[in-house]
XYZ file of C-alpha atoms in Angstrom:
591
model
C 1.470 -16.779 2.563
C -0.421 -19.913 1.416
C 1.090 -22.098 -0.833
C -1.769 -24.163 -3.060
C -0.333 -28.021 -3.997
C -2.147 -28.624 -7.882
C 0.286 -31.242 -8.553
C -1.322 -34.250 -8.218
C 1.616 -35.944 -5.995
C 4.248 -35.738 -9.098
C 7.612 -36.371 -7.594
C 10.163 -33.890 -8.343
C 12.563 -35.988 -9.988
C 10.116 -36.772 -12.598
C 9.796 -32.878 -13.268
C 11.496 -31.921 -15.849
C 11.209 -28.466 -15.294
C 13.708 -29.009 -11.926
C 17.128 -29.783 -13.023
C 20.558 -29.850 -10.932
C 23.004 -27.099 -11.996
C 24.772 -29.648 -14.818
C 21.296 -29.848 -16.123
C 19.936 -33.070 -15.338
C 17.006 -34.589 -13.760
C 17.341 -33.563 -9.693
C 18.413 -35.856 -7.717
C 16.419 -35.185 -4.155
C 18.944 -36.908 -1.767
C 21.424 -34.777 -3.299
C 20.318 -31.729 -3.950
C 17.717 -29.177 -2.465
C 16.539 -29.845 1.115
C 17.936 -27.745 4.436
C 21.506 -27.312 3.133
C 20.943 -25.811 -0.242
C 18.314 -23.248 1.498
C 20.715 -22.479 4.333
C 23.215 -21.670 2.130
C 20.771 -19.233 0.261
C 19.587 -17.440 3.664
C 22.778 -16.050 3.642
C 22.316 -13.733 0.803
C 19.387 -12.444 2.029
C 20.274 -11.864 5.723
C 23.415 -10.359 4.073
C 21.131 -7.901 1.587
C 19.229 -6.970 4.531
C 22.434 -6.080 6.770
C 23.215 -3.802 3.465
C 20.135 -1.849 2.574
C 19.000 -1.478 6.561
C 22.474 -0.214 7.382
C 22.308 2.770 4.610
C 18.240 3.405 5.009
C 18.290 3.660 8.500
C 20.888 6.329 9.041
C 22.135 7.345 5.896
C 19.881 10.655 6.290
C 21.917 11.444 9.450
C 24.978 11.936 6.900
C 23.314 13.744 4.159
C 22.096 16.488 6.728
C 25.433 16.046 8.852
C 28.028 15.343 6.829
C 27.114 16.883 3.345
C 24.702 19.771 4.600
C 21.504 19.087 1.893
C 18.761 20.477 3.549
C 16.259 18.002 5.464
C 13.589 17.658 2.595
C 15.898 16.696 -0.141
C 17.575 14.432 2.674
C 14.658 12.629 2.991
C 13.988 12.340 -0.635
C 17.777 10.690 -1.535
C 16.643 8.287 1.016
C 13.047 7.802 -0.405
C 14.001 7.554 -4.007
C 16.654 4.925 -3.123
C 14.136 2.535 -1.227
C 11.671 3.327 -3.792
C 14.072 2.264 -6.557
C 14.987 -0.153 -5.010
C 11.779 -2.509 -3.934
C 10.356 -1.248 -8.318
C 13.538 -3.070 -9.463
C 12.319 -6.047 -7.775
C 9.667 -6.206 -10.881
C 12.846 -5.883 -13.659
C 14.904 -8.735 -11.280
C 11.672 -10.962 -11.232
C 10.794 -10.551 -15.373
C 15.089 -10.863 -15.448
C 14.622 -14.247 -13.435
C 11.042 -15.779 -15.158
C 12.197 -14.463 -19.031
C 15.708 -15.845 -19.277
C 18.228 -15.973 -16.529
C 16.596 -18.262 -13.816
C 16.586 -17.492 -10.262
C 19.702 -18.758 -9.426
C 21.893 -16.716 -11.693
C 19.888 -13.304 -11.009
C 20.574 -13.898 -7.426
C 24.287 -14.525 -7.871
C 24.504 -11.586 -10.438
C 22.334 -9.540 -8.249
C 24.433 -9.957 -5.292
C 27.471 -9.260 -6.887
C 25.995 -6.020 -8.179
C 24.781 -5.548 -4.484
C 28.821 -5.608 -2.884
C 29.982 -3.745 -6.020
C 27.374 -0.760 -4.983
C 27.851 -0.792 -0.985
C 31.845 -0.661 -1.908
C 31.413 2.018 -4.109
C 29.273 3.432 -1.146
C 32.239 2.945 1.348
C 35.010 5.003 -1.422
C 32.521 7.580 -1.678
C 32.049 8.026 2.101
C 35.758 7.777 2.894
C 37.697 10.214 0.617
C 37.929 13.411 1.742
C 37.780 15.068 -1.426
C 33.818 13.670 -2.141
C 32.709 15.456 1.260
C 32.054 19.805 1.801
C 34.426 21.416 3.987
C 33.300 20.223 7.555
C 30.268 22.370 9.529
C 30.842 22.634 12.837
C 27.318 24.115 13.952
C 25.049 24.030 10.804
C 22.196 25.621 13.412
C 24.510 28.723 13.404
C 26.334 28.999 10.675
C 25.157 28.687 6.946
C 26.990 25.729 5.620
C 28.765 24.787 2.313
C 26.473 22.324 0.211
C 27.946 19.210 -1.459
C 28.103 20.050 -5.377
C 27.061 17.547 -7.887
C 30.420 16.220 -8.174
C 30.439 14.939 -4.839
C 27.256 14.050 -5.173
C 27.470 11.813 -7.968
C 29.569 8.976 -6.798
C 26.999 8.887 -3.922
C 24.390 8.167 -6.174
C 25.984 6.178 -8.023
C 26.771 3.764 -5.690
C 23.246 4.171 -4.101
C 21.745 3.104 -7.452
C 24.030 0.381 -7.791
C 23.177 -1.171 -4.368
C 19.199 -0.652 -5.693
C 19.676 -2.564 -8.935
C 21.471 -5.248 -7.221
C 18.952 -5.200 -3.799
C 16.042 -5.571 -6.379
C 17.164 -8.424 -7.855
C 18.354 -10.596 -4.593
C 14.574 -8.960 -3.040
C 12.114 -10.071 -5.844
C 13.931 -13.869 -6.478
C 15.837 -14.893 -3.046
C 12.492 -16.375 -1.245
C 11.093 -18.202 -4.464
C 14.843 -19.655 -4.980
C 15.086 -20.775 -1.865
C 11.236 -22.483 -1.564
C 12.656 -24.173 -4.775
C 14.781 -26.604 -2.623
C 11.858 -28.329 -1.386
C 9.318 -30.346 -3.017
C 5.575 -29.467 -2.417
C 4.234 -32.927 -3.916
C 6.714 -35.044 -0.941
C 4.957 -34.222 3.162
C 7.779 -34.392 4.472
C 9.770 -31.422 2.067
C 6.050 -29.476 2.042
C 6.198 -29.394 6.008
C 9.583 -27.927 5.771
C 8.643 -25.148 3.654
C 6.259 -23.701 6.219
C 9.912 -23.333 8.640
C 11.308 -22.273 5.655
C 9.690 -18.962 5.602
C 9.516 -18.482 8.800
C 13.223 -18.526 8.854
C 13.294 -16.141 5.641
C 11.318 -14.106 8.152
C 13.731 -14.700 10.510
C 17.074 -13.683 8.362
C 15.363 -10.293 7.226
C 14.913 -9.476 10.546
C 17.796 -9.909 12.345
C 19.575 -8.421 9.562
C 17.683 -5.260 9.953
C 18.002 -5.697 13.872
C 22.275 -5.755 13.162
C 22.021 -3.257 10.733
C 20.431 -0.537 13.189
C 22.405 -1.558 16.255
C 25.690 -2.555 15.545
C 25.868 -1.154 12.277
C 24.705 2.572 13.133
C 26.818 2.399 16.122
C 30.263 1.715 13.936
C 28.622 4.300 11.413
C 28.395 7.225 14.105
C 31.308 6.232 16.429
C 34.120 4.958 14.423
C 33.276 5.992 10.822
C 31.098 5.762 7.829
C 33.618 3.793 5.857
C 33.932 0.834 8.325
C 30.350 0.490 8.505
C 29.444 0.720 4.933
C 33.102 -1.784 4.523
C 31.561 -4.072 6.893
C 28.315 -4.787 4.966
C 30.125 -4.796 1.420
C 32.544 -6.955 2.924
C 29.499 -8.973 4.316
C 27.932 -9.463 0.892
C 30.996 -10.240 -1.079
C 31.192 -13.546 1.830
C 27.458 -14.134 0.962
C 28.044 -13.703 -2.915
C 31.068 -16.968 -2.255
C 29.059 -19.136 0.250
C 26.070 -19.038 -2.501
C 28.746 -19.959 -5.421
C 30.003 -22.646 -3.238
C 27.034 -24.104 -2.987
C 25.916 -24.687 -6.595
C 26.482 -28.374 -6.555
C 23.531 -28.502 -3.820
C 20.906 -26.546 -5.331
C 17.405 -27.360 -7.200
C 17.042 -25.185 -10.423
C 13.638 -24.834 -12.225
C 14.324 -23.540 -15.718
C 12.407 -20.241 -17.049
C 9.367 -20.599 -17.741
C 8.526 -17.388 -19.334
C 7.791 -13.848 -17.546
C 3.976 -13.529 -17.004
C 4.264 -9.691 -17.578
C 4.632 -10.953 -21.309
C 1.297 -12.561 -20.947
C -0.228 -9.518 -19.463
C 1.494 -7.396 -22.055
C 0.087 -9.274 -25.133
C -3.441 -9.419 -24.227
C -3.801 -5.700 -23.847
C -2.168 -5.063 -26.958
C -4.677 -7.699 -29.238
C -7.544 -6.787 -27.177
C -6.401 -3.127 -28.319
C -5.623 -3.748 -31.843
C -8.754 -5.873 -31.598
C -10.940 -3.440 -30.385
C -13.435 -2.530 -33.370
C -14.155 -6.584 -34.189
C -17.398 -7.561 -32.908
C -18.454 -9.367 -29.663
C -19.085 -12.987 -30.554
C -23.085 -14.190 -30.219
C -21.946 -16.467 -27.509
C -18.349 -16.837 -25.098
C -18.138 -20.093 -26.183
C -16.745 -19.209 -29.686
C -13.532 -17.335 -27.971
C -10.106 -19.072 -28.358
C -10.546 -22.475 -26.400
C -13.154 -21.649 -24.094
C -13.255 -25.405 -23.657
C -10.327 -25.862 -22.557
C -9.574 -23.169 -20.045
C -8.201 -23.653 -17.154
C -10.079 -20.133 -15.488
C -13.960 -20.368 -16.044
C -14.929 -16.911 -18.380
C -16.442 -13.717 -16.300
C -18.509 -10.926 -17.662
C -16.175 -8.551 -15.919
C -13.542 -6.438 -18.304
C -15.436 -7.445 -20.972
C -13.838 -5.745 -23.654
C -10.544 -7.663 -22.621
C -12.565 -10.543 -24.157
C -11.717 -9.680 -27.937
C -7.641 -10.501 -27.060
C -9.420 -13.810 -27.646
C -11.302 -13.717 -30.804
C -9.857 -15.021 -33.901
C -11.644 -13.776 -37.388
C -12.138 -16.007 -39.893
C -8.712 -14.399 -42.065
C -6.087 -15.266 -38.857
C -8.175 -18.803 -38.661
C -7.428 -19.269 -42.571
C -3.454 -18.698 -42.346
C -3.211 -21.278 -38.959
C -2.577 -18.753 -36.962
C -4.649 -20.491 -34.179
C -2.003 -20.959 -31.647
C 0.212 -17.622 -32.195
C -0.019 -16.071 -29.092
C 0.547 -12.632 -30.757
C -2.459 -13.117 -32.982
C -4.754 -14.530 -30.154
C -5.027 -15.139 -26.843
C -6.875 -17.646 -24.939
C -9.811 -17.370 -22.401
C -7.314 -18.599 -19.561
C -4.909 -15.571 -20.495
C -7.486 -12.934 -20.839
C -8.969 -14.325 -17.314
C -6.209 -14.341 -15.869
C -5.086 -10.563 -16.777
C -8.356 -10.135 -15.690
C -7.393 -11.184 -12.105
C -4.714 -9.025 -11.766
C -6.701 -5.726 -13.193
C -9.054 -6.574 -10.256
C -6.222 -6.654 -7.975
C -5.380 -2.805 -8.285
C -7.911 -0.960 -6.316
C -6.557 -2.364 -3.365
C -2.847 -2.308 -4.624
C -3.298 1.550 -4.781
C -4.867 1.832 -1.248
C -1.393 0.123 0.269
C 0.943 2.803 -0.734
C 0.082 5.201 1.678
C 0.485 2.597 3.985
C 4.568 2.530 3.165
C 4.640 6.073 2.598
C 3.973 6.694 6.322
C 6.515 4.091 7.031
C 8.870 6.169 5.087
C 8.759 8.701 7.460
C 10.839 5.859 9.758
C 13.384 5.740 7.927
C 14.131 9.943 7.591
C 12.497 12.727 9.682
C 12.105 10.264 12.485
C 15.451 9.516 12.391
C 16.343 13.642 12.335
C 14.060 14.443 14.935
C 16.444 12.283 17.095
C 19.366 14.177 16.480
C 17.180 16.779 18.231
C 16.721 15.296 21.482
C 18.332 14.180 24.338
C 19.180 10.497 23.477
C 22.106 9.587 26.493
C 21.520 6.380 28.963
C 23.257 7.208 31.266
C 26.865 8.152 29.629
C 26.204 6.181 26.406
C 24.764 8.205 23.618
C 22.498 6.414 21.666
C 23.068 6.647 18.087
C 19.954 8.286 16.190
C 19.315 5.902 13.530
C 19.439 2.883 16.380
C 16.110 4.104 17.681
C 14.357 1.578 14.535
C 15.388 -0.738 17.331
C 11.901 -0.894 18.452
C 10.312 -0.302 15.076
C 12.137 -4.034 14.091
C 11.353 -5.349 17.801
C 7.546 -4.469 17.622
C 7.408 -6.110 13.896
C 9.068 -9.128 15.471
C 6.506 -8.774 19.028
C 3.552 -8.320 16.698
C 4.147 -11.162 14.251
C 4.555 -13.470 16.931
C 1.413 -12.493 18.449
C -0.733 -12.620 15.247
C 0.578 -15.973 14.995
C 0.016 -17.444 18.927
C -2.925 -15.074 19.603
C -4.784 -12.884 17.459
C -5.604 -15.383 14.946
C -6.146 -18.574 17.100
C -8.679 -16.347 18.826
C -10.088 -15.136 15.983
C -10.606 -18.568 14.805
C -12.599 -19.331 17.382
C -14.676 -16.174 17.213
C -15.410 -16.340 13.862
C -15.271 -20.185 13.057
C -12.918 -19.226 9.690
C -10.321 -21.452 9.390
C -8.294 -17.985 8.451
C -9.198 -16.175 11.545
C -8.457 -12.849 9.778
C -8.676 -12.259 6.505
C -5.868 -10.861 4.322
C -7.634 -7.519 3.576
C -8.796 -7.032 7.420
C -5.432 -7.354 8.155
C -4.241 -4.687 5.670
C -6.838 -2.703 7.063
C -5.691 -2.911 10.564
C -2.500 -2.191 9.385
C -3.623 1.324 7.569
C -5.604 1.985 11.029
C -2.303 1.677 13.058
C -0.017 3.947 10.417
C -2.941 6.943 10.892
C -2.769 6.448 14.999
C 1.098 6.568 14.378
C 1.148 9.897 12.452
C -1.202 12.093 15.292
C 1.261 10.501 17.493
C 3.834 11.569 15.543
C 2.723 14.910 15.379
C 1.834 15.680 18.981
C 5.417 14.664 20.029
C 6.963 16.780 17.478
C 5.039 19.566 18.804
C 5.919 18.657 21.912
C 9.273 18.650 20.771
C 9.441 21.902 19.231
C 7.919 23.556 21.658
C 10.168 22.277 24.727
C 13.192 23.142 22.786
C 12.204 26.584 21.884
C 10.219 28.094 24.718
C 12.331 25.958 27.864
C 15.831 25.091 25.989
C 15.323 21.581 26.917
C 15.570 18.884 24.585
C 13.542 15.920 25.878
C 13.868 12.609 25.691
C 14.249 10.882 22.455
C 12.508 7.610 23.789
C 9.343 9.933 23.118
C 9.680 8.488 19.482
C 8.924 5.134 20.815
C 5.140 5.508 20.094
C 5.143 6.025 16.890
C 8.227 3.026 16.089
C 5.826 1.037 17.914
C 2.751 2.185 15.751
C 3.854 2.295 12.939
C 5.683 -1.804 13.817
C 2.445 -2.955 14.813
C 0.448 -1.719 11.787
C 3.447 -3.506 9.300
C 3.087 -7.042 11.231
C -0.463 -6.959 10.146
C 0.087 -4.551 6.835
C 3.126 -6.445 5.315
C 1.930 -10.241 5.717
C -2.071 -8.960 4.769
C -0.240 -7.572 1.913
C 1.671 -10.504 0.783
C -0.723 -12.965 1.500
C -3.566 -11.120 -0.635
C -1.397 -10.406 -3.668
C -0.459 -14.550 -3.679
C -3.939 -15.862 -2.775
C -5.329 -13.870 -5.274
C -3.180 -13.665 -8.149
C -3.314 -16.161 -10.910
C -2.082 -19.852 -10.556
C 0.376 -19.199 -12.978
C 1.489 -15.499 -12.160
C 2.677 -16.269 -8.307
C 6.407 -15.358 -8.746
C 4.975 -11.875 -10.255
C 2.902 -11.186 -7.277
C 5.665 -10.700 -5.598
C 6.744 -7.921 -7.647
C 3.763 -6.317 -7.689
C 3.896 -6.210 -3.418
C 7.051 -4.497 -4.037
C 5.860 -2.227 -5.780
C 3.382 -0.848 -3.306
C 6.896 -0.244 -1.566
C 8.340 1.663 -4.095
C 5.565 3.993 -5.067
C 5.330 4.617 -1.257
C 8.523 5.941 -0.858
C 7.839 7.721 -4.454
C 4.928 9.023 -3.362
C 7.089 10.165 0.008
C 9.053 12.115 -2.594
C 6.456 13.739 -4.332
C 4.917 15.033 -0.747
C 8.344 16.476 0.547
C 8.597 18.142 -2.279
C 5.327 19.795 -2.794
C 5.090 20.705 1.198
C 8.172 22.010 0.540
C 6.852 24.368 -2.080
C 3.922 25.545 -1.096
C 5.227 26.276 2.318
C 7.907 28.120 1.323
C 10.405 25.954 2.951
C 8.917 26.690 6.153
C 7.238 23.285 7.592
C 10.824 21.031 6.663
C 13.631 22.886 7.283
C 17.313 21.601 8.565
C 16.800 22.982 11.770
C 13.606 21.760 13.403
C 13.427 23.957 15.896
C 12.612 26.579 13.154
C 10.062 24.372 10.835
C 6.990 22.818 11.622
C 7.450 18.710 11.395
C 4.030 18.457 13.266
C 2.079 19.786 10.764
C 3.318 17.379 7.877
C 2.863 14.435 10.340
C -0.885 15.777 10.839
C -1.486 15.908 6.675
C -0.257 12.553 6.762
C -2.877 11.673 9.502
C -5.700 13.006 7.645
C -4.572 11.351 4.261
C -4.308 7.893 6.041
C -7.613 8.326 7.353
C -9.254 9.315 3.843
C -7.299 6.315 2.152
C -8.437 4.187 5.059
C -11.884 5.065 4.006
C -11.277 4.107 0.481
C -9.783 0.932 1.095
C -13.044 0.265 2.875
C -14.897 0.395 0.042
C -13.220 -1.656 -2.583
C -12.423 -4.348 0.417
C -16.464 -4.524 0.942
C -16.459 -4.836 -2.749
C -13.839 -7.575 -3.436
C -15.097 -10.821 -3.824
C -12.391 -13.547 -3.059
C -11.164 -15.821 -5.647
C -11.917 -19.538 -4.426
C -9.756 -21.990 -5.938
C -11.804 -25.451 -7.072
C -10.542 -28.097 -8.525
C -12.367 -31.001 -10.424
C -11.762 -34.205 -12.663
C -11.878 -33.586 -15.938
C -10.914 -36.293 -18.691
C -8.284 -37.642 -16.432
C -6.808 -33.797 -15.609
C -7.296 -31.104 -13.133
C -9.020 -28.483 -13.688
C -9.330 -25.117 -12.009
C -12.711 -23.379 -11.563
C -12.687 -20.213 -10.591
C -16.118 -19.549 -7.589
C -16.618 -15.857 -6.810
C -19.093 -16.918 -3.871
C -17.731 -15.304 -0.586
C -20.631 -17.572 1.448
C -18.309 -20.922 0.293
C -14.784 -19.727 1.199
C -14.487 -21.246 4.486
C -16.117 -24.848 3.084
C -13.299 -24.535 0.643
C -10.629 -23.933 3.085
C -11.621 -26.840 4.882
C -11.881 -28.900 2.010
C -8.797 -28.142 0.542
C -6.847 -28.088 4.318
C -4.629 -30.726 2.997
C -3.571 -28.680 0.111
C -3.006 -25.664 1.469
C -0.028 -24.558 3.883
C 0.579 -21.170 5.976
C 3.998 -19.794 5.721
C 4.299 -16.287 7.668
């Protein structure tokens, strides 16, 4: 993540746009700083510990416990994550349009316990379960009707509406507690998100251990209790601290922005191109220098001589400016490689359900212990955690030296690693499966479920370089002004992953007749859906080539002008490491 200082060394307490919660000017030796984002940590590691603890092993209960067959397991899971991370993009609009972050945290996280209670009720009473299986390999067992069913999803949804909201606003709250413009605060912000980093992953790392231990051993409703129970602590802890925090007030949703200049360049569309771009609405003044690209964009920004006549010059419904219809621009050129991520997560899916099931199909004891199934994303968490720290100490130091770029590796060669180590993961995948299958069939013997270490590891190693790639391309590249959307739209590459997750099961489920994903894997053929998935990842790796040779990175210059700053946008790939170098006091790597 790189953070870009434009401020010109304004303090924050002479911003008005950062207030303390009674709605005065900030006060920075009371508020914000290490305390105020400590206290905010919570809430996430607690969110984390919430969503990892149903993800993770919740598929092990809707094939176990309520007998749905393993495709439309997998899908409940899917569709929940996938809901989940696209609410992020309604909890960010919530956050920018009206509420602030603070309050869509709070109300988030409230919504959050409220679901993962609801959760724990629905998982407890007897009456919301089918009459218990004892062998569902032998013995055709009784369904869970939509009854039962619908206080699950109920409280699944819940826990997504609320998990969107803490996911898309938590981070950009807490980076709000330190001022960019003051060294000192700016070098804490770098630990900052490393210790974000941190939270979410020891959160998922409790979630999978101790959580999906207490889940299979002692009972669904004391580990679902524990992480409402959890979250309702975090929800006080963040009240508590209100006093401390640094609020910025809304400053508008940029989706609005985005919104209107489609719709005028629309409505706009049959008015003629002007003789020359300097007669568009304040082309002097704009902060993003005009492109020829998406020209037809350009007419959000033309005002006819009628609108001129009835001052309707600065009506943002009636016209745009150059820097709006730019910067829409930026994010249109943004979704070529947006759409070449989302395989990316759907393999990743595949972690969280028929990786998970194909454990309950092997032999997973150490010694006497029996490991729980859903614990084995041990080592996918682990190798995220291994690989990060590498990328940090290693790959990138060398690279720098290699390469003499002050980056080391780019943001879109590390996506592209990433999408090279999910299409190794899936022929993995698929030749242990087989392996599997076979073993179990032919021989009676289950082997080893440690055999799914491979592709944990895989498919770890390709998010360390996937997720922060990801993150960092959507935020270097997005619009000085739209950086709290980006977000949103990285989340979203997460939810039409799992989406598109959904959509696969269910066609392959289809067109096979049920025969490739069935309950019992010893009957269906896993392998061959992990092989598709192979193939795919290699065709969309191919793809993504293309539009990464073809993206030219924005360069972010900034020059005098009449006593202000203002931004120039260079599209000149041969000047992006002068730049960085230039600019090395301005710019600071979180992870």
């Amino acid at each position: 993540m790189v953070l870009v200082d434009t401020s010109g060394g304004k303090d924050a307490a002479d911003d008005d746009s950062v207030v303390d919660f009674r709605g005065n000017s900030a006060d920075k030796s009371r508020t914000g700083g290490w305390l105020a984002a400590g206290l905010i940590l919570g809430t996430e590691l607690s969110e984390r510990i919430c969503v990892m603890g149903i993800s993770m092993n919740l598929v092990t209960y809707l094939v176990g416990n309520l007998h749905l067959s393993s495709s439309k397991s997998a899908n409940v899971v899917t569709n929940f994550m996938g809901t989940l991370n696209l609410l992020g993009l309604l909890g960010g609009f919530v956050a920018d349009a009206r509420l602030g972050r603070y309050l869509t945290v709070a109300i988030s996280a409230s919504i959050t316990a409220l679901g993962v209670t609801l959760l724990t009720l629905a998982t407890t009473i007897p009456s919301m379960r089918p009459p218990p299986c004892t062998d569902s390999r032998t013995q055709q067992c009784i369904e869970a009707n939509g009854s039962q069913l619908a206080m699950l999803y109920a409280a699944l949804y819940t826990t997504a509406l609320g998990g969107g909201g803490i996911k898309s606003n938590v981070s950009g709250f807490g980076s709000d507690q330190f001022d960019l413009r003051d060294p000192k605060e700016e070098k804490s912000m770098i630990f900052f998100f490393n210790r974000f980093y941190f939270c979410i992953s020891t959160g998922s790392l409790f979630a999978v251990t101790v959580l999906v231990y207490i889940q299979d051993n002692v009972g669904r409703g004391w580990g679902y209790g524990i992480s409402a129970a959890t979250m309702m602590i975090a929800v006080a802890i963040l009240l508590c601290g209100t006093p401390v925090y640094r609020y910025k007030k809304p400053q508008g949703s940029p989706l609005t922005v985005i919104w209107r200049v489609l719709l005028l360049a629309w409505r706009k569309r049959g008015l003629p191109y002007p003789s020359d771009a300097s007669f568009l609405n304040e082309h002097h003044n704009a902060k993003v220098s005009h492109t020829k690209k998406f020209k037809c964009l350009d007419k959000a920004a033309i005002l006819d001589d009628c609108e001129a006549n009835k001052g309707n010059l600065n009506n943002p419904w009636i016209v745009s400016t150059v820097t709006q219809v730019e910067e829409v621009k930026m994010v249109i050129k943004l979704i070529p490689i947006w759409s070449t991520c989302i395989l990316f997560w759907t393999i990743y899916s595949q972690m969280n359900t028929f990786t998970v099931e194909q454990a309950t199909f092997m032999n997973r004891h150490v010694g006497s212990f029996v490991v729980p199934a859903g614990s084995f994303s041990f080592f996918l968490f682990i190798t995220i955690l291994l690989f990060t720290s590498l990328n940090e100490r290693v790959f990138v130091p060398l690279a720098r030296k290699l390469t003499h770029n002050i980056q080391g590796v780019t943001s879109l060669q590390r996506v592209g690693i990433g999408l090279v180590f999910s299409a190794i993961a899936m022929v993995a995948a698929a030749v242990i499966e087989k392996q599997r299958r076979e073993m179990g069939v032919k021989q009676n013997t289950r082997i080893s479920a440690f055999w799914l270490v491979p592709q944990f590891f895989l498919v770890g190693a390709g998010e360390a370089f996937a997720y922060v790639g990801q993150l960092e391309f959507f935020i270097r590249e997005a619009p000085e002004r739209m950086k709290s959307m980006s977000t949103g739209f990285f989340l979203s590459t997460l939810s039409m992953g799992y989406f598109v997750s959904s959509l696969l099961v269910s066609l392959v489920d289809k067109v096979s007749n049920g025969n490739w994903l069935r309950s019992n894997l010893d009957e269906a053929k896993l392998d061959y859906f992990y092989g598709m998935l192979a193939v795919l990842a290699v065709v969309n790796f191919s793809v993504f080539l293309v539009f990464a040779m073809r993206h030219q990175y924005r360069v972010q210059q900034y020059t005098a002008s009449n006593g202000q700053e203002k931004e120039i946008q260079s599209w000149n790939d041969g000047a992006i490491e002068d730049t960085q170098k230039n600019k090395g006091s301005e710019e600071k790597e979180g992870p």
